[in-house]
Every structure is written in C-alpha cells, then in structure tokens.
Amino acid sequence: MENNAEKDPKYWVNMGYSLTAEGKDEQAKKYYKKALELDPENPAALINLGKAQSLTGELKEAKKNLLYAIKLYPESVEPWINLGIVYGEEKKLDEEMNCYNKALDIDPSIPAIWHNRGYLYRQKEMFKEAISDYQQALRLRPKHIQTLLYKAIAHFHLKEFDDADKCLDEILDIDPNHVDALANKANIFSQKGKICRRIRIHKPVVKN
C-alpha cells in the first residue's frame, strides 16, 4: 500500500535527486518516470529525467523530455542548458549555441552557461570569443579551475603566452600539483624558450 508521500510526485523527484547525487543515473530515471506518471508536466521530473537520460546515452529520449519541458516552461533556464549539452553530444554545434544563447537571454548570472558557451567557441576555434565568455564566467565564479584551464588553452592558441601563464598560475595557487596546469606550463615554456619562475620542471611539487 502506498503512503500519502508516495502519491506526491515531489517524493519521487527527491528520491531521484538522491540517486543522481550518488552518480546512479540509471536508477534515478525510474523515480523521475514515476513522478511523471503522477504529474506528466512536472518540471523537475522532466528536466532531471532528461539530464539522467543524456548521461546514460539516451540522447533521443533526453531531447524529447527537455523539449517538452521548454514547451511547458519556456522561461526556465535549466532545460535550455541541458538541451545544449545534448546537442553538443550529438555534435550539433549550431543548435547547441542557440540553446546557450537562449539560456543567457533568460538568466545571464549563471556561470556554467558562459563556461559551456566558451567551450563551444573553443571547439569552433573562435578563441577570442571563448576568452570573453570565460572571463564572464570567472567574474561570476572566481577561481574555478576548469574555466581557468580552458581560458589558458584559448590564450595559448592565440599565442598569448603571458596571459595563459597567468591563468595557470591561478590554478597552481589553488592546487600546486594540478597535472593539466603543470603540463600546459611546460608547453608554454617550450614555446617561449625560457624557464618560468613558478615551477621547476625537473622537480615537481609533491604533496606530503
């Protein structure tokens, strides 16, 4: 016999959330689907089911649920972001760009959107545009390591080695053993033909 809580779609959405937080997306989908049986237009269930489906390779189903969420709630930013990610998985870069642009029209205060669009610009080899978006993401979310790393890589492609170095320095201030930052440092050194003051290549920093 179901208790009263089990008749509430929020109960099943929250159960799904718990599994999603543990990285158990396959199991989480069952709970989001149960929520949708009770309320077929539940936004949290639609969006989170779409996210879980995209993470488990069900891109067609993910897109269907996210597009339905957008139809019902066009001013909700989250389905636009996640639909962009699905299009990215499908290598449909123009559609992905349109989703991020729409998401930014709705709410430009979310750093992940700027980060994602910056990554997309980098894929398109539009490095100046990528740097601009990464800068905006860092204004909203300072010291974010992945954004700093990607910004450094974009600077590197433009041969802006000093700017790339500064980004990597910020990463190494946070994590002196960051492997990708160290590797990119070494790459910059070889390009610049000089030794950087921040790190000795022959003697990497090791945590105790």
mmCIF file with all atom_site columns, C-alpha atoms in Angstrom:
data_model
loop_
_atom_site.group_PDB
_atom_site.id
_atom_site.type_symbol
_atom_site.label_atom_id
_atom_site.label_alt_id
_atom_site.label_comp_id
_atom_site.label_asym_id
_atom_site.label_entity_id
_atom_site.label_seq_id
_atom_site.pdbx_PDB_ins_code
_atom_site.Cartn_x
_atom_site.Cartn_y
_atom_site.Cartn_z
_atom_site.occupancy
_atom_site.B_iso_or_equiv
_atom_site.pdbx_formal_charge
_atom_site.auth_seq_id
_atom_site.auth_comp_id
_atom_site.auth_asym_id
_atom_site.auth_atom_id
_atom_site.pdbx_PDB_model_num
ATOM 1   C CA . MET A 1 1   ? 0.000  0.000  0.000   1.00 0.00 ? 1   MET A CA 1
ATOM 2   C CA . GLU A 1 2   ? 1.321  3.419  -0.921  1.00 0.00 ? 2   GLU A CA 1
ATOM 3   C CA . ASN A 1 3   ? 1.526  6.017  1.818   1.00 0.00 ? 3   ASN A CA 1
ATOM 4   C CA . ASN A 1 4   ? 0.467  9.605  1.214   1.00 0.00 ? 4   ASN A CA 1
ATOM 5   C CA . ALA A 1 5   ? 4.023  10.720 0.467   1.00 0.00 ? 5   ALA A CA 1
ATOM 6   C CA . GLU A 1 6   ? 4.264  8.237  -2.383  1.00 0.00 ? 6   GLU A CA 1
ATOM 7   C CA . LYS A 1 7   ? 1.270  9.901  -4.041  1.00 0.00 ? 7   LYS A CA 1
ATOM 8   C CA . ASP A 1 8   ? 3.205  13.152 -4.284  1.00 0.00 ? 8   ASP A CA 1
ATOM 9   C CA . PRO A 1 9   ? 5.467  13.498 -7.361  1.00 0.00 ? 9   PRO A CA 1
ATOM 10  C CA . LYS A 1 10  ? 7.898  15.536 -5.260  1.00 0.00 ? 10  LYS A CA 1
ATOM 11  C CA . TYR A 1 11  ? 8.583  12.408 -3.218  1.00 0.00 ? 11  TYR A CA 1
ATOM 12  C CA . TRP A 1 12  ? 9.750  10.526 -6.310  1.00 0.00 ? 12  TRP A CA 1
ATOM 13  C CA . VAL A 1 13  ? 11.697 13.503 -7.644  1.00 0.00 ? 13  VAL A CA 1
ATOM 14  C CA . ASN A 1 14  ? 13.548 13.771 -4.336  1.00 0.00 ? 14  ASN A CA 1
ATOM 15  C CA . MET A 1 15  ? 14.297 10.052 -4.410  1.00 0.00 ? 15  MET A CA 1
ATOM 16  C CA . GLY A 1 16  ? 15.708 10.555 -7.889  1.00 0.00 ? 16  GLY A CA 1
ATOM 17  C CA . TYR A 1 17  ? 17.770 13.534 -6.701  1.00 0.00 ? 17  TYR A CA 1
ATOM 18  C CA . SER A 1 18  ? 19.385 11.367 -4.028  1.00 0.00 ? 18  SER A CA 1
ATOM 19  C CA . LEU A 1 19  ? 20.435 8.775  -6.584  1.00 0.00 ? 19  LEU A CA 1
ATOM 20  C CA . THR A 1 20  ? 21.619 11.422 -9.039  1.00 0.00 ? 20  THR A CA 1
ATOM 21  C CA . ALA A 1 21  ? 23.814 12.906 -6.311  1.00 0.00 ? 21  ALA A CA 1
ATOM 22  C CA . GLU A 1 22  ? 25.417 9.471  -5.913  1.00 0.00 ? 22  GLU A CA 1
ATOM 23  C CA . GLY A 1 23  ? 26.007 9.191  -9.658  1.00 0.00 ? 23  GLY A CA 1
ATOM 24  C CA . LYS A 1 24  ? 23.339 6.496  -10.014 1.00 0.00 ? 24  LYS A CA 1
ATOM 25  C CA . ASP A 1 25  ? 21.608 7.998  -13.020 1.00 0.00 ? 25  ASP A CA 1
ATOM 26  C CA . GLU A 1 26  ? 20.257 4.703  -14.350 1.00 0.00 ? 26  GLU A CA 1
ATOM 27  C CA . GLN A 1 27  ? 18.353 4.066  -11.121 1.00 0.00 ? 27  GLN A CA 1
ATOM 28  C CA . ALA A 1 28  ? 17.332 7.716  -10.784 1.00 0.00 ? 28  ALA A CA 1
ATOM 29  C CA . LYS A 1 29  ? 15.473 7.594  -14.099 1.00 0.00 ? 29  LYS A CA 1
ATOM 30  C CA . LYS A 1 30  ? 12.940 5.147  -12.653 1.00 0.00 ? 30  LYS A CA 1
ATOM 31  C CA . TYR A 1 31  ? 11.981 7.601  -9.922  1.00 0.00 ? 31  TYR A CA 1
ATOM 32  C CA . TYR A 1 32  ? 11.660 10.569 -12.272 1.00 0.00 ? 32  TYR A CA 1
ATOM 33  C CA . LYS A 1 33  ? 9.429  8.443  -14.521 1.00 0.00 ? 33  LYS A CA 1
ATOM 34  C CA . LYS A 1 34  ? 7.281  7.547  -11.502 1.00 0.00 ? 34  LYS A CA 1
ATOM 35  C CA . ALA A 1 35  ? 6.900  11.251 -10.723 1.00 0.00 ? 35  ALA A CA 1
ATOM 36  C CA . LEU A 1 36  ? 5.784  11.856 -14.310 1.00 0.00 ? 36  LEU A CA 1
ATOM 37  C CA . GLU A 1 37  ? 3.174  9.108  -14.034 1.00 0.00 ? 37  GLU A CA 1
ATOM 38  C CA . LEU A 1 38  ? 1.639  11.171 -11.234 1.00 0.00 ? 38  LEU A CA 1
ATOM 39  C CA . ASP A 1 39  ? 2.208  14.552 -12.891 1.00 0.00 ? 39  ASP A CA 1
ATOM 40  C CA . PRO A 1 40  ? 3.146  14.415 -16.603 1.00 0.00 ? 40  PRO A CA 1
ATOM 41  C CA . GLU A 1 41  ? 4.031  18.116 -16.616 1.00 0.00 ? 41  GLU A CA 1
ATOM 42  C CA . ASN A 1 42  ? 6.216  18.168 -13.508 1.00 0.00 ? 42  ASN A CA 1
ATOM 43  C CA . PRO A 1 43  ? 9.150  20.426 -14.489 1.00 0.00 ? 43  PRO A CA 1
ATOM 44  C CA . ALA A 1 44  ? 11.700 18.970 -12.077 1.00 0.00 ? 44  ALA A CA 1
ATOM 45  C CA . ALA A 1 45  ? 10.915 15.426 -13.190 1.00 0.00 ? 45  ALA A CA 1
ATOM 46  C CA . LEU A 1 46  ? 11.069 16.296 -16.898 1.00 0.00 ? 46  LEU A CA 1
ATOM 47  C CA . ILE A 1 47  ? 14.331 18.202 -16.619 1.00 0.00 ? 47  ILE A CA 1
ATOM 48  C CA . ASN A 1 48  ? 16.078 15.735 -14.346 1.00 0.00 ? 48  ASN A CA 1
ATOM 49  C CA . LEU A 1 49  ? 14.909 12.756 -16.364 1.00 0.00 ? 49  LEU A CA 1
ATOM 50  C CA . GLY A 1 50  ? 16.307 14.470 -19.458 1.00 0.00 ? 50  GLY A CA 1
ATOM 51  C CA . LYS A 1 51  ? 19.616 15.076 -17.686 1.00 0.00 ? 51  LYS A CA 1
ATOM 52  C CA . ALA A 1 52  ? 19.827 11.477 -16.484 1.00 0.00 ? 52  ALA A CA 1
ATOM 53  C CA . GLN A 1 53  ? 18.982 10.167 -19.946 1.00 0.00 ? 53  GLN A CA 1
ATOM 54  C CA . SER A 1 54  ? 21.685 12.300 -21.535 1.00 0.00 ? 54  SER A CA 1
ATOM 55  C CA . LEU A 1 55  ? 24.221 10.969 -19.037 1.00 0.00 ? 55  LEU A CA 1
ATOM 56  C CA . THR A 1 56  ? 23.261 7.376  -19.823 1.00 0.00 ? 56  THR A CA 1
ATOM 57  C CA . GLY A 1 57  ? 23.418 7.829  -23.587 1.00 0.00 ? 57  GLY A CA 1
ATOM 58  C CA . GLU A 1 58  ? 19.692 8.075  -24.292 1.00 0.00 ? 58  GLU A CA 1
ATOM 59  C CA . LEU A 1 59  ? 20.042 11.288 -26.258 1.00 0.00 ? 59  LEU A CA 1
ATOM 60  C CA . LYS A 1 60  ? 16.842 10.981 -28.281 1.00 0.00 ? 60  LYS A CA 1
ATOM 61  C CA . GLU A 1 61  ? 14.743 10.446 -25.156 1.00 0.00 ? 61  GLU A CA 1
ATOM 62  C CA . ALA A 1 62  ? 16.598 13.196 -23.298 1.00 0.00 ? 62  ALA A CA 1
ATOM 63  C CA . LYS A 1 63  ? 15.927 15.662 -26.078 1.00 0.00 ? 63  LYS A CA 1
ATOM 64  C CA . LYS A 1 64  ? 12.245 14.729 -26.158 1.00 0.00 ? 64  LYS A CA 1
ATOM 65  C CA . ASN A 1 65  ? 11.794 15.402 -22.437 1.00 0.00 ? 65  ASN A CA 1
ATOM 66  C CA . LEU A 1 66  ? 13.822 18.608 -22.437 1.00 0.00 ? 66  LEU A CA 1
ATOM 67  C CA . LEU A 1 67  ? 11.958 19.985 -25.459 1.00 0.00 ? 67  LEU A CA 1
ATOM 68  C CA . TYR A 1 68  ? 8.672  19.198 -23.727 1.00 0.00 ? 68  TYR A CA 1
ATOM 69  C CA . ALA A 1 69  ? 9.883  20.999 -20.603 1.00 0.00 ? 69  ALA A CA 1
ATOM 70  C CA . ILE A 1 70  ? 10.791 24.010 -22.747 1.00 0.00 ? 70  ILE A CA 1
ATOM 71  C CA . LYS A 1 71  ? 7.369  23.944 -24.402 1.00 0.00 ? 71  LYS A CA 1
ATOM 72  C CA . LEU A 1 72  ? 5.686  23.985 -21.000 1.00 0.00 ? 72  LEU A CA 1
ATOM 73  C CA . TYR A 1 73  ? 8.136  26.320 -19.251 1.00 0.00 ? 73  TYR A CA 1
ATOM 74  C CA . PRO A 1 74  ? 9.912  28.384 -21.955 1.00 0.00 ? 74  PRO A CA 1
ATOM 75  C CA . GLU A 1 75  ? 11.368 30.848 -19.455 1.00 0.00 ? 75  GLU A CA 1
ATOM 76  C CA . SER A 1 76  ? 13.003 28.142 -17.348 1.00 0.00 ? 76  SER A CA 1
ATOM 77  C CA . VAL A 1 77  ? 16.748 28.282 -17.938 1.00 0.00 ? 77  VAL A CA 1
ATOM 78  C CA . GLU A 1 78  ? 17.723 24.757 -16.893 1.00 0.00 ? 78  GLU A CA 1
ATOM 79  C CA . PRO A 1 79  ? 16.162 22.800 -19.780 1.00 0.00 ? 79  PRO A CA 1
ATOM 80  C CA . TRP A 1 80  ? 17.855 25.126 -22.278 1.00 0.00 ? 80  TRP A CA 1
ATOM 81  C CA . ILE A 1 81  ? 21.252 24.457 -20.689 1.00 0.00 ? 81  ILE A CA 1
ATOM 82  C CA . ASN A 1 82  ? 20.758 20.709 -20.662 1.00 0.00 ? 82  ASN A CA 1
ATOM 83  C CA . LEU A 1 83  ? 19.355 20.651 -24.184 1.00 0.00 ? 83  LEU A CA 1
ATOM 84  C CA . GLY A 1 84  ? 22.507 22.466 -25.273 1.00 0.00 ? 84  GLY A CA 1
ATOM 85  C CA . ILE A 1 85  ? 24.601 19.736 -23.680 1.00 0.00 ? 85  ILE A CA 1
ATOM 86  C CA . VAL A 1 86  ? 22.594 17.068 -25.527 1.00 0.00 ? 86  VAL A CA 1
ATOM 87  C CA . TYR A 1 87  ? 23.123 18.844 -28.842 1.00 0.00 ? 87  TYR A CA 1
ATOM 88  C CA . GLY A 1 88  ? 26.817 19.020 -28.005 1.00 0.00 ? 88  GLY A CA 1
ATOM 89  C CA . GLU A 1 89  ? 26.887 15.249 -27.540 1.00 0.00 ? 89  GLU A CA 1
ATOM 90  C CA . GLU A 1 90  ? 25.265 14.952 -30.965 1.00 0.00 ? 90  GLU A CA 1
ATOM 91  C CA . LYS A 1 91  ? 27.893 17.311 -32.457 1.00 0.00 ? 91  LYS A CA 1
ATOM 92  C CA . LYS A 1 92  ? 25.138 19.724 -33.487 1.00 0.00 ? 92  LYS A CA 1
ATOM 93  C CA . LEU A 1 93  ? 27.117 22.803 -32.562 1.00 0.00 ? 93  LEU A CA 1
ATOM 94  C CA . ASP A 1 94  ? 24.822 25.438 -34.053 1.00 0.00 ? 94  ASP A CA 1
ATOM 95  C CA . GLU A 1 95  ? 21.828 24.056 -32.164 1.00 0.00 ? 95  GLU A CA 1
ATOM 96  C CA . GLU A 1 96  ? 23.954 23.889 -29.019 1.00 0.00 ? 96  GLU A CA 1
ATOM 97  C CA . MET A 1 97  ? 24.923 27.542 -29.466 1.00 0.00 ? 97  MET A CA 1
ATOM 98  C CA . ASN A 1 98  ? 21.283 28.561 -29.882 1.00 0.00 ? 98  ASN A CA 1
ATOM 99  C CA . CYS A 1 99  ? 20.406 26.869 -26.586 1.00 0.00 ? 99  CYS A CA 1
ATOM 100 C CA . TYR A 1 100 ? 23.148 28.662 -24.652 1.00 0.00 ? 100 TYR A CA 1
ATOM 101 C CA . ASN A 1 101 ? 22.214 31.982 -26.233 1.00 0.00 ? 101 ASN A CA 1
ATOM 102 C CA . LYS A 1 102 ? 18.607 31.477 -25.161 1.00 0.00 ? 102 LYS A CA 1
ATOM 103 C CA . ALA A 1 103 ? 19.706 30.469 -21.666 1.00 0.00 ? 103 ALA A CA 1
ATOM 104 C CA . LEU A 1 104 ? 21.786 33.653 -21.377 1.00 0.00 ? 104 LEU A CA 1
ATOM 105 C CA . ASP A 1 105 ? 18.826 35.725 -22.533 1.00 0.00 ? 105 ASP A CA 1
ATOM 106 C CA . ILE A 1 106 ? 16.818 34.264 -19.663 1.00 0.00 ? 106 ILE A CA 1
ATOM 107 C CA . ASP A 1 107 ? 19.475 34.443 -16.940 1.00 0.00 ? 107 ASP A CA 1
ATOM 108 C CA . PRO A 1 108 ? 22.994 35.746 -17.642 1.00 0.00 ? 108 PRO A CA 1
ATOM 109 C CA . SER A 1 109 ? 24.035 35.318 -13.998 1.00 0.00 ? 109 SER A CA 1
ATOM 110 C CA . ILE A 1 110 ? 24.719 31.567 -14.259 1.00 0.00 ? 110 ILE A CA 1
ATOM 111 C CA . PRO A 1 111 ? 28.465 30.977 -14.763 1.00 0.00 ? 111 PRO A CA 1
ATOM 112 C CA . ALA A 1 112 ? 28.038 27.473 -16.202 1.00 0.00 ? 112 ALA A CA 1
ATOM 113 C CA . ILE A 1 113 ? 26.299 28.876 -19.281 1.00 0.00 ? 113 ILE A CA 1
ATOM 114 C CA . TRP A 1 114 ? 29.210 31.213 -20.040 1.00 0.00 ? 114 TRP A CA 1
ATOM 115 C CA . HIS A 1 115 ? 31.645 28.370 -19.402 1.00 0.00 ? 115 HIS A CA 1
ATOM 116 C CA . ASN A 1 116 ? 29.767 25.994 -21.718 1.00 0.00 ? 116 ASN A CA 1
ATOM 117 C CA . ARG A 1 117 ? 29.450 28.559 -24.480 1.00 0.00 ? 117 ARG A CA 1
ATOM 118 C CA . GLY A 1 118 ? 33.132 29.407 -24.104 1.00 0.00 ? 118 GLY A CA 1
ATOM 119 C CA . TYR A 1 119 ? 33.984 25.742 -24.566 1.00 0.00 ? 119 TYR A CA 1
ATOM 120 C CA . LEU A 1 120 ? 31.790 25.660 -27.658 1.00 0.00 ? 120 LEU A CA 1
ATOM 121 C CA . TYR A 1 121 ? 33.542 28.722 -29.091 1.00 0.00 ? 121 TYR A CA 1
ATOM 122 C CA . ARG A 1 122 ? 36.850 26.968 -28.449 1.00 0.00 ? 122 ARG A CA 1
ATOM 123 C CA . GLN A 1 123 ? 35.626 23.924 -30.387 1.00 0.00 ? 123 GLN A CA 1
ATOM 124 C CA . LYS A 1 124 ? 34.813 26.277 -33.247 1.00 0.00 ? 124 LYS A CA 1
ATOM 125 C CA . GLU A 1 125 ? 38.326 27.789 -32.923 1.00 0.00 ? 125 GLU A CA 1
ATOM 126 C CA . MET A 1 126 ? 36.780 31.169 -32.067 1.00 0.00 ? 126 MET A CA 1
ATOM 127 C CA . PHE A 1 127 ? 39.323 31.750 -29.325 1.00 0.00 ? 127 PHE A CA 1
ATOM 128 C CA . LYS A 1 128 ? 38.730 35.451 -28.667 1.00 0.00 ? 128 LYS A CA 1
ATOM 129 C CA . GLU A 1 129 ? 35.032 34.807 -28.155 1.00 0.00 ? 129 GLU A CA 1
ATOM 130 C CA . ALA A 1 130 ? 35.881 31.855 -25.912 1.00 0.00 ? 130 ALA A CA 1
ATOM 131 C CA . ILE A 1 131 ? 38.142 34.017 -23.749 1.00 0.00 ? 131 ILE A CA 1
ATOM 132 C CA . SER A 1 132 ? 35.442 36.664 -23.419 1.00 0.00 ? 132 SER A CA 1
ATOM 133 C CA . ASP A 1 133 ? 32.946 34.068 -22.192 1.00 0.00 ? 133 ASP A CA 1
ATOM 134 C CA . TYR A 1 134 ? 35.461 32.507 -19.811 1.00 0.00 ? 134 TYR A CA 1
ATOM 135 C CA . GLN A 1 135 ? 36.180 35.949 -18.367 1.00 0.00 ? 135 GLN A CA 1
ATOM 136 C CA . GLN A 1 136 ? 32.486 36.460 -17.709 1.00 0.00 ? 136 GLN A CA 1
ATOM 137 C CA . ALA A 1 137 ? 32.227 33.013 -16.116 1.00 0.00 ? 137 ALA A CA 1
ATOM 138 C CA . LEU A 1 138 ? 35.161 33.853 -13.838 1.00 0.00 ? 138 LEU A CA 1
ATOM 139 C CA . ARG A 1 139 ? 33.593 37.151 -12.794 1.00 0.00 ? 139 ARG A CA 1
ATOM 140 C CA . LEU A 1 140 ? 30.602 35.175 -11.605 1.00 0.00 ? 140 LEU A CA 1
ATOM 141 C CA . ARG A 1 141 ? 32.580 32.199 -10.259 1.00 0.00 ? 141 ARG A CA 1
ATOM 142 C CA . PRO A 1 142 ? 36.163 33.261 -9.490  1.00 0.00 ? 142 PRO A CA 1
ATOM 143 C CA . LYS A 1 143 ? 38.987 30.732 -9.192  1.00 0.00 ? 143 LYS A CA 1
ATOM 144 C CA . HIS A 1 144 ? 37.076 27.978 -10.994 1.00 0.00 ? 144 HIS A CA 1
ATOM 145 C CA . ILE A 1 145 ? 39.874 25.650 -12.041 1.00 0.00 ? 145 ILE A CA 1
ATOM 146 C CA . GLN A 1 146 ? 38.349 24.196 -15.200 1.00 0.00 ? 146 GLN A CA 1
ATOM 147 C CA . THR A 1 147 ? 37.381 27.627 -16.525 1.00 0.00 ? 147 THR A CA 1
ATOM 148 C CA . LEU A 1 148 ? 40.869 28.957 -15.795 1.00 0.00 ? 148 LEU A CA 1
ATOM 149 C CA . LEU A 1 149 ? 42.414 25.979 -17.579 1.00 0.00 ? 149 LEU A CA 1
ATOM 150 C CA . TYR A 1 150 ? 40.236 26.351 -20.659 1.00 0.00 ? 150 TYR A CA 1
ATOM 151 C CA . LYS A 1 151 ? 40.887 30.088 -20.742 1.00 0.00 ? 151 LYS A CA 1
ATOM 152 C CA . ALA A 1 152 ? 44.635 29.367 -20.613 1.00 0.00 ? 152 ALA A CA 1
ATOM 153 C CA . ILE A 1 153 ? 44.306 26.962 -23.540 1.00 0.00 ? 153 ILE A CA 1
ATOM 154 C CA . ALA A 1 154 ? 42.422 29.560 -25.584 1.00 0.00 ? 154 ALA A CA 1
ATOM 155 C CA . HIS A 1 155 ? 45.156 32.136 -24.866 1.00 0.00 ? 155 HIS A CA 1
ATOM 156 C CA . PHE A 1 156 ? 47.751 29.558 -25.888 1.00 0.00 ? 156 PHE A CA 1
ATOM 157 C CA . HIS A 1 157 ? 46.098 29.053 -29.273 1.00 0.00 ? 157 HIS A CA 1
ATOM 158 C CA . LEU A 1 158 ? 46.319 32.817 -29.817 1.00 0.00 ? 158 LEU A CA 1
ATOM 159 C CA . LYS A 1 159 ? 49.994 32.704 -28.744 1.00 0.00 ? 159 LYS A CA 1
ATOM 160 C CA . GLU A 1 160 ? 49.121 34.923 -25.775 1.00 0.00 ? 160 GLU A CA 1
ATOM 161 C CA . PHE A 1 161 ? 51.548 33.005 -23.601 1.00 0.00 ? 161 PHE A CA 1
ATOM 162 C CA . ASP A 1 162 ? 51.784 35.506 -20.746 1.00 0.00 ? 162 ASP A CA 1
ATOM 163 C CA . ASP A 1 163 ? 48.005 35.575 -20.347 1.00 0.00 ? 163 ASP A CA 1
ATOM 164 C CA . ALA A 1 164 ? 47.906 31.780 -20.469 1.00 0.00 ? 164 ALA A CA 1
ATOM 165 C CA . ASP A 1 165 ? 50.643 31.688 -17.834 1.00 0.00 ? 165 ASP A CA 1
ATOM 166 C CA . LYS A 1 166 ? 48.624 33.928 -15.505 1.00 0.00 ? 166 LYS A CA 1
ATOM 167 C CA . CYS A 1 167 ? 45.634 31.593 -15.695 1.00 0.00 ? 167 CYS A CA 1
ATOM 168 C CA . LEU A 1 168 ? 47.823 28.593 -14.933 1.00 0.00 ? 168 LEU A CA 1
ATOM 169 C CA . ASP A 1 169 ? 49.438 30.441 -12.038 1.00 0.00 ? 169 ASP A CA 1
ATOM 170 C CA . GLU A 1 170 ? 45.994 30.963 -10.518 1.00 0.00 ? 170 GLU A CA 1
ATOM 171 C CA . ILE A 1 171 ? 45.310 27.246 -10.796 1.00 0.00 ? 171 ILE A CA 1
ATOM 172 C CA . LEU A 1 172 ? 48.645 26.360 -9.188  1.00 0.00 ? 172 LEU A CA 1
ATOM 173 C CA . ASP A 1 173 ? 47.937 28.779 -6.344  1.00 0.00 ? 173 ASP A CA 1
ATOM 174 C CA . ILE A 1 174 ? 44.894 26.632 -5.602  1.00 0.00 ? 174 ILE A CA 1
ATOM 175 C CA . ASP A 1 175 ? 46.415 23.233 -6.410  1.00 0.00 ? 175 ASP A CA 1
ATOM 176 C CA . PRO A 1 176 ? 50.227 23.178 -6.817  1.00 0.00 ? 176 PRO A CA 1
ATOM 177 C CA . ASN A 1 177 ? 50.069 19.631 -8.208  1.00 0.00 ? 177 ASN A CA 1
ATOM 178 C CA . HIS A 1 178 ? 47.390 20.150 -10.832 1.00 0.00 ? 178 HIS A CA 1
ATOM 179 C CA . VAL A 1 179 ? 48.549 17.833 -13.630 1.00 0.00 ? 179 VAL A CA 1
ATOM 180 C CA . ASP A 1 180 ? 46.989 19.667 -16.574 1.00 0.00 ? 180 ASP A CA 1
ATOM 181 C CA . ALA A 1 181 ? 48.218 23.040 -15.355 1.00 0.00 ? 181 ALA A CA 1
ATOM 182 C CA . LEU A 1 182 ? 51.751 21.685 -14.968 1.00 0.00 ? 182 LEU A CA 1
ATOM 183 C CA . ALA A 1 183 ? 51.662 20.099 -18.419 1.00 0.00 ? 183 ALA A CA 1
ATOM 184 C CA . ASN A 1 184 ? 50.444 23.304 -20.022 1.00 0.00 ? 184 ASN A CA 1
ATOM 185 C CA . LYS A 1 185 ? 53.107 25.254 -18.133 1.00 0.00 ? 185 LYS A CA 1
ATOM 186 C CA . ALA A 1 186 ? 55.755 23.016 -19.653 1.00 0.00 ? 186 ALA A CA 1
ATOM 187 C CA . ASN A 1 187 ? 54.259 23.515 -23.094 1.00 0.00 ? 187 ASN A CA 1
ATOM 188 C CA . ILE A 1 188 ? 54.358 27.283 -22.682 1.00 0.00 ? 188 ILE A CA 1
ATOM 189 C CA . PHE A 1 189 ? 57.966 27.130 -21.508 1.00 0.00 ? 189 PHE A CA 1
ATOM 190 C CA . SER A 1 190 ? 58.961 25.273 -24.635 1.00 0.00 ? 190 SER A CA 1
ATOM 191 C CA . GLN A 1 191 ? 57.129 27.790 -26.789 1.00 0.00 ? 191 GLN A CA 1
ATOM 192 C CA . LYS A 1 192 ? 58.610 30.786 -25.022 1.00 0.00 ? 192 LYS A CA 1
ATOM 193 C CA . GLY A 1 193 ? 62.042 29.203 -24.775 1.00 0.00 ? 193 GLY A CA 1
ATOM 194 C CA . LYS A 1 194 ? 62.512 30.205 -21.160 1.00 0.00 ? 194 LYS A CA 1
ATOM 195 C CA . ILE A 1 195 ? 62.062 28.859 -17.661 1.00 0.00 ? 195 ILE A CA 1
ATOM 196 C CA . CYS A 1 196 ? 59.039 30.016 -15.694 1.00 0.00 ? 196 CYS A CA 1
ATOM 197 C CA . ARG A 1 197 ? 59.606 31.364 -12.212 1.00 0.00 ? 197 ARG A CA 1
ATOM 198 C CA . ARG A 1 198 ? 56.666 29.421 -10.749 1.00 0.00 ? 198 ARG A CA 1
ATOM 199 C CA . ILE A 1 199 ? 57.781 25.825 -11.232 1.00 0.00 ? 199 ILE A CA 1
ATOM 200 C CA . ARG A 1 200 ? 60.904 23.763 -11.726 1.00 0.00 ? 200 ARG A CA 1
ATOM 201 C CA . ILE A 1 201 ? 60.155 21.180 -14.377 1.00 0.00 ? 201 ILE A CA 1
ATOM 202 C CA . HIS A 1 202 ? 62.773 18.695 -13.034 1.00 0.00 ? 202 HIS A CA 1
ATOM 203 C CA . LYS A 1 203 ? 61.426 18.866 -9.512  1.00 0.00 ? 203 LYS A CA 1
ATOM 204 C CA . PRO A 1 204 ? 57.627 18.677 -9.460  1.00 0.00 ? 204 PRO A CA 1
ATOM 205 C CA . VAL A 1 205 ? 55.810 19.596 -6.296  1.00 0.00 ? 205 VAL A CA 1
ATOM 206 C CA . VAL A 1 206 ? 54.592 16.558 -4.378  1.00 0.00 ? 206 VAL A CA 1
ATOM 207 C CA . LYS A 1 207 ? 52.031 16.621 -1.617  1.00 0.00 ? 207 LYS A CA 1
ATOM 208 C CA . ASN A 1 208 ? 53.068 15.113 1.685   1.00 0.00 ? 208 ASN A CA 1
#
